[in-house]
Amino acid sequence: MRSIWNGSITFGLVTIPVKMYSATERTSSVSFVRIHEADGAQIRYRKICELDGEEVPNEEVGKGYQAPGDDTIVQITDEDLARLPMPTAKTLAILAFVDPAEIDPLQMDKAYYLGPNGSSAVKPYTVLREALEHRRKAAIGKVAIRGRESLAMLRAHDGALVMHSLLWPDQLRPAAGAGPGADVRIRENELTLAETLMDSLGELDPAELHDEYREAVEQLAAQKLSGRTPATAATTGSGGQVIDLTAALEKSVAAARGTGGAEADREASVTPIRGRRTAKRTAAKKSGTAEAAAEKSAPKKTAAAKTTAKKAAAEKTGARRTAAKKATEKMAPEKKPATAGKRTGKSAASSAKGTTGAARATAKKAPAKKTGKKASA
């Protein structure tokens, strides 16, 4: 490995020369280059001076400090930084020894290996490493690397000293608002099952850990280069779900233990959130359909009501006409006898007149007959 920093560890009056090596490798992660989609050519970023618009080579790029809220940039050279009174510029000064559990993992930034620099540093280096490992302690100090001072934690790991650069306490954001709060109630059996599941999962084998996403990207690139159509990955998620926590924990414990039987076969009760939304939408749809049907049937009901009203009015009118007709029929027999009487009176008068005339004629004839008899006598 190539060292990236040379300095020393100060432990009381003891000075240990060390070399620093990077403990992590980021080149194995997936990284993409920017290209022009029209022709596939890679896009390069150039360092352009804002004053003259010319491209600046790397050897002419320097440092500048810009105060917050100020547009003025002050040029800072490496000579300026070297003259600063910074005792930790080339030294990791140990301040205290603490329990590693007291260090919040949020503070850990980057990791580096420290190795002895020269034969004279081997023994003090080994003593410090063995003391940290035996007492199970971590050393806390300050160190300046690349012009920046930061906190550092030193611990023994795998036969070497590992240094973790730490963030300053004021660089950590509070967790307020991130969690659900303390008003969530859990049952005792749920907590017991969760702890049982923690104990049942067993140890982690680092050899089984690998970046599946990077492998998928490499496979995708190989398929495209060979002209094959990339395979479409099957989706495993089914959206948000509301899970019966107790049943899910029991099933997880059974699966972690590798047991069969009823516990392994017991299914967790799962209610998809989408199903609930669908049910709500269906209910709303049915309600809308019912309202639409009601709106459609409303004109029919109104028309039917109007028709019924018309029929009722017609029946009332017919009833009135029938009643009037019946009243007329009741009155007609009383008038007909009067008319008949009048007509009968006229006929009787005519008959009386005829009878009187006949009687007169008979009377006239009778005297004549009597007279004739007398005359003959």
XYZ file of C-alpha atoms in Angstrom:
377
model
C 0.000 0.000 0.000
C 1.073 3.548 -0.653
C 1.124 5.869 2.349
C -0.900 9.056 2.117
C 0.447 10.841 5.220
C 3.534 10.744 7.403
C 3.415 11.882 11.022
C 3.631 10.660 14.569
C 1.540 9.636 17.555
C 2.315 11.374 20.842
C 1.524 9.316 23.920
C 2.648 11.278 26.936
C 6.382 11.722 26.384
C 6.409 8.861 23.901
C 6.530 9.677 20.178
C 5.711 6.997 17.630
C 6.491 7.773 13.971
C 3.762 6.356 11.729
C 2.607 6.192 8.148
C -1.018 6.460 7.167
C -2.762 4.241 4.624
C -6.319 4.344 3.370
C -8.380 1.579 4.974
C -11.272 1.734 2.531
C -11.612 1.231 -1.199
C -14.377 3.069 -3.066
C -13.403 2.095 -6.607
C -15.355 -1.171 -6.264
C -18.639 0.718 -5.955
C -20.698 1.548 -9.029
C -19.679 4.785 -10.688
C -20.946 6.253 -13.945
C -19.406 8.723 -16.365
C -21.414 11.482 -17.995
C -21.970 11.174 -21.739
C -23.648 13.049 -24.553
C -26.826 11.073 -25.276
C -26.862 12.134 -28.925
C -23.551 10.434 -29.839
C -22.457 8.628 -26.642
C -19.240 10.633 -26.271
C -17.963 11.264 -22.761
C -18.383 14.755 -21.339
C -15.274 16.341 -19.837
C -15.278 19.046 -17.196
C -12.736 21.762 -17.600
C -11.431 24.277 -15.050
C -12.257 27.670 -16.511
C -11.130 30.967 -15.014
C -14.133 33.233 -14.475
C -12.057 36.344 -15.156
C -10.505 35.638 -18.563
C -12.535 32.550 -19.571
C -9.400 30.497 -20.211
C -8.877 26.881 -19.170
C -6.573 26.527 -16.148
C -4.141 23.574 -15.899
C -4.015 21.583 -12.656
C -0.571 22.919 -11.666
C -1.979 26.458 -11.584
C -4.997 25.602 -9.381
C -4.516 26.898 -5.842
C -6.502 27.401 -2.602
C -8.719 30.259 -1.616
C -10.780 31.054 1.458
C -14.206 32.660 1.218
C -15.843 33.723 4.465
C -19.523 32.759 4.877
C -21.783 35.494 3.498
C -18.882 37.306 1.811
C -18.027 37.344 -1.892
C -14.368 38.155 -1.295
C -11.937 35.274 -1.864
C -8.585 35.320 -0.086
C -5.779 33.312 -1.681
C -4.105 30.855 0.725
C -0.840 29.141 -0.188
C 0.732 26.006 1.221
C 3.458 28.185 2.766
C 0.776 30.171 4.628
C -0.689 26.992 6.063
C 2.734 25.652 7.028
C 3.440 28.783 9.110
C 0.212 28.410 11.113
C 0.646 27.461 14.814
C -0.945 24.021 14.453
C 0.705 21.438 16.689
C -1.464 18.685 15.201
C -0.286 19.339 11.632
C 1.992 16.308 11.671
C 1.036 14.784 14.995
C -1.874 12.791 16.383
C -1.969 14.039 19.950
C -3.762 11.577 22.249
C -5.976 13.399 24.774
C -7.776 10.571 26.593
C -8.673 6.882 26.578
C -12.362 5.957 26.555
C -14.667 3.020 26.122
C -15.336 2.516 22.365
C -19.072 2.247 23.129
C -19.021 5.901 24.210
C -18.241 7.017 20.661
C -21.372 7.668 18.633
C -21.065 5.893 15.253
C -22.560 9.023 13.685
C -19.260 10.783 14.391
C -17.153 8.281 12.460
C -16.117 9.637 9.074
C -13.200 7.868 7.395
C -10.898 5.034 8.431
C -7.138 4.777 8.006
C -4.479 2.211 8.916
C -1.441 3.428 10.833
C 1.828 1.537 10.518
C 5.208 2.077 12.153
C 7.549 4.352 10.216
C 11.017 2.908 10.756
C 12.503 0.235 12.979
C 12.683 2.527 16.006
C 8.880 2.896 15.957
C 8.091 -0.837 16.016
C 8.341 -1.414 19.772
C 6.403 1.652 21.011
C 3.859 0.994 18.288
C 3.379 -2.590 19.501
C 3.141 -1.544 23.150
C 0.374 0.974 22.387
C -1.527 -1.546 20.296
C -1.339 -4.273 22.951
C -2.368 -1.859 25.713
C -5.440 -0.715 23.764
C -6.423 -4.303 23.003
C -5.853 -5.583 26.520
C -7.789 -2.817 28.236
C -10.388 -2.679 25.452
C -10.006 1.050 25.172
C -9.897 3.575 22.350
C -7.684 6.645 22.232
C -9.199 10.040 21.409
C -7.022 12.794 19.963
C -6.749 15.557 17.391
C -4.895 15.529 14.093
C -4.618 17.812 11.090
C -4.629 16.126 7.684
C -4.530 18.025 4.408
C -4.882 21.364 6.121
C -7.925 20.389 8.230
C -7.915 19.532 11.908
C -10.346 16.905 13.092
C -11.011 14.598 15.994
C -9.622 11.093 15.719
C -10.207 7.766 17.414
C -7.402 5.223 17.595
C -8.094 1.530 18.259
C -6.440 -1.868 17.816
C -7.713 -4.010 14.951
C -6.352 -7.160 13.327
C -2.749 -6.625 14.508
C -2.637 -2.948 13.501
C -3.730 0.464 14.720
C -6.769 1.940 13.001
C -7.542 5.645 13.071
C -11.082 6.912 12.473
C -11.479 10.586 11.713
C -14.435 11.910 13.703
C -16.840 14.736 13.042
C -17.003 17.567 15.529
C -19.991 17.418 17.892
C -21.532 20.542 16.344
C -21.543 18.812 12.945
C -24.109 16.243 14.085
C -27.743 17.062 13.446
C -30.363 16.299 16.104
C -32.771 13.432 15.488
C -35.824 15.462 16.499
C -38.741 14.734 14.169
C -37.157 11.650 12.595
C -38.688 9.070 14.938
C -42.378 8.330 15.630
C -42.207 9.519 19.248
C -42.696 7.775 22.573
C -46.480 7.447 22.411
C -46.366 4.151 20.481
C -47.561 1.254 22.621
C -46.086 -2.206 22.173
C -47.093 -5.450 23.817
C -44.699 -7.444 25.960
C -44.901 -10.504 23.715
C -43.938 -8.401 20.690
C -40.766 -7.180 22.403
C -39.982 -10.715 23.581
C -40.404 -12.116 20.070
C -38.198 -9.358 18.622
C -35.423 -10.169 21.108
C -35.838 -13.872 20.389
C -35.490 -13.181 16.696
C -32.310 -11.189 17.381
C -30.852 -14.176 19.228
C -31.976 -16.646 16.550
C -30.434 -14.918 13.523
C -26.937 -16.010 14.542
C -23.587 -14.569 13.470
C -22.808 -12.729 10.261
C -20.315 -14.164 7.793
C -18.493 -11.258 6.060
C -17.539 -13.568 3.199
C -21.201 -13.787 2.196
C -21.579 -10.029 1.845
C -21.234 -8.594 -1.663
C -22.590 -5.761 -3.757
C -25.421 -7.310 -5.778
C -26.240 -3.990 -7.461
C -22.700 -3.680 -8.841
C -22.878 -7.238 -10.172
C -26.221 -6.457 -11.847
C -24.758 -3.327 -13.483
C -21.741 -5.285 -14.745
C -24.051 -7.960 -16.153
C -26.196 -5.297 -17.804
C -23.148 -3.713 -19.450
C -21.937 -7.129 -20.683
C -25.355 -7.893 -22.192
C -25.446 -4.557 -24.001
C -21.932 -5.043 -25.373
C -22.835 -8.497 -26.699
C -25.997 -7.153 -28.353
C -28.351 -9.164 -26.183
C -31.549 -7.757 -24.733
C -31.126 -7.100 -21.010
C -33.292 -9.297 -18.832
C -36.027 -7.573 -16.863
C -35.801 -8.161 -13.135
C -38.944 -9.409 -11.433
C -40.417 -7.026 -8.920
C -40.660 -8.441 -5.425
C -42.374 -5.586 -3.610
C -46.152 -5.325 -3.530
C -46.450 -1.820 -2.133
C -47.123 -0.751 1.414
C -48.566 -3.381 3.709
C -50.025 -3.477 7.168
C -48.630 -6.577 8.875
C -49.800 -8.560 11.864
C -46.590 -7.934 13.799
C -46.928 -10.800 16.259
C -47.560 -13.414 13.566
C -44.735 -12.030 11.421
C -42.289 -12.177 14.334
C -43.304 -15.728 15.215
C -42.848 -16.831 11.621
C -39.467 -15.055 11.405
C -38.253 -16.764 14.587
C -39.347 -20.149 13.253
C -37.588 -19.511 9.934
C -34.387 -18.330 11.659
C -34.329 -21.442 13.837
C -35.008 -23.626 10.811
C -37.894 -25.364 12.535
C -40.811 -26.891 10.696
C -44.309 -27.716 11.793
C -47.078 -25.394 12.706
C -44.819 -22.472 13.645
C -43.063 -22.457 10.303
C -46.280 -22.944 8.401
C -48.139 -20.213 10.237
C -48.747 -17.376 7.846
C -48.658 -13.751 8.907
C -51.832 -11.834 8.370
C -51.101 -9.181 5.745
C -53.473 -6.480 4.623
C -52.210 -4.512 1.594
C -52.696 -0.761 1.870
C -53.542 -0.656 -1.805
C -56.427 -3.023 -1.144
C -57.807 -0.639 1.426
C -57.488 2.244 -0.970
C -59.122 0.137 -3.654
C -61.960 -0.725 -1.291
C -62.408 2.921 -0.481
C -62.345 3.792 -4.142
C -64.820 0.991 -4.842
C -67.111 2.227 -2.092
C -66.798 5.747 -3.426
C -67.441 4.425 -6.916
C -70.521 2.540 -5.710
C -71.684 5.643 -3.857
C -71.121 7.684 -7.005
C -72.962 5.069 -9.034
C -75.840 5.117 -6.566
C -75.930 8.898 -6.701
C -75.808 8.804 -10.483
C -78.576 6.209 -10.531
C -80.573 8.351 -8.138
C -79.993 11.364 -10.369
C -81.040 9.350 -13.418
C -84.065 7.898 -11.686
C -85.077 11.297 -10.289
C -86.402 12.569 -13.641
C -88.221 9.250 -14.120
C -89.744 9.527 -10.664
C -90.716 13.126 -11.347
C -92.283 12.171 -14.668
C -94.055 9.265 -13.003
C -95.283 11.611 -10.283
C -96.522 14.050 -12.900
C -98.279 11.228 -14.755
C -99.835 10.024 -11.519
C -100.964 13.546 -10.726
C -102.476 13.884 -14.183
C -104.264 10.567 -13.782
C -105.512 11.618 -10.365
C -106.731 14.933 -11.789
C -108.383 13.111 -14.683
C -110.016 10.681 -12.284
C -111.228 13.566 -10.148
C -112.600 15.313 -13.244
C -114.213 12.075 -14.403
C -115.681 11.572 -10.949
C -117.053 15.082 -11.009
C -118.552 14.531 -14.460
C -119.985 11.203 -13.338
C -121.459 12.826 -10.246
C -122.946 15.615 -12.347
C -124.320 13.097 -14.783
C -125.847 11.080 -11.970
C -127.337 14.243 -10.513
C -128.759 15.068 -13.919
C -130.172 11.602 -14.239
C -131.759 11.923 -10.794
C -133.329 15.222 -11.750
C -134.507 13.991 -15.209
C -137.295 11.669 -13.955
C -138.845 14.520 -11.966
C -138.929 16.825 -14.995
C -140.163 14.172 -17.416
C -143.403 13.604 -15.532
C -144.136 17.337 -15.638
C -143.486 17.427 -19.325
C -145.637 14.396 -19.772
C -148.345 16.052 -17.738
C -148.232 19.101 -19.883
C -148.305 16.979 -22.938
C -151.117 14.890 -21.467
C -153.021 18.023 -20.556
C -152.758 19.251 -24.065
C -153.910 15.944 -25.391
C -156.717 15.910 -22.840
C -157.709 19.413 -23.836
C -157.671 18.423 -27.441
C -159.678 15.361 -26.608
C -162.043 17.469 -24.537
C -162.412 19.889 -27.372
C -163.064 17.007 -29.740
C -165.527 15.534 -27.333
C -167.330 18.819 -26.910
C -167.543 19.324 -30.661
C -168.877 15.855 -31.093
C -171.399 16.457 -28.364
C -172.452 19.694 -29.957
C -172.790 18.036 -33.291
C -174.813 15.267 -31.741
C -176.935 17.828 -29.950
C -177.549 19.686 -33.157
C -178.496 16.459 -34.869
C -180.696 15.398 -32.041
C -183.053 18.384 -32.214
C -183.252 17.928 -35.924
C -184.311 14.374 -35.462
C -186.781 15.384 -32.835
C -188.038 18.094 -35.071
C -188.375 15.740 -37.930
C -190.412 13.432 -35.836
C -192.551 16.201 -34.751
C -192.952 17.351 -38.247
C -193.903 13.978 -39.398
C -196.321 13.785 -36.615
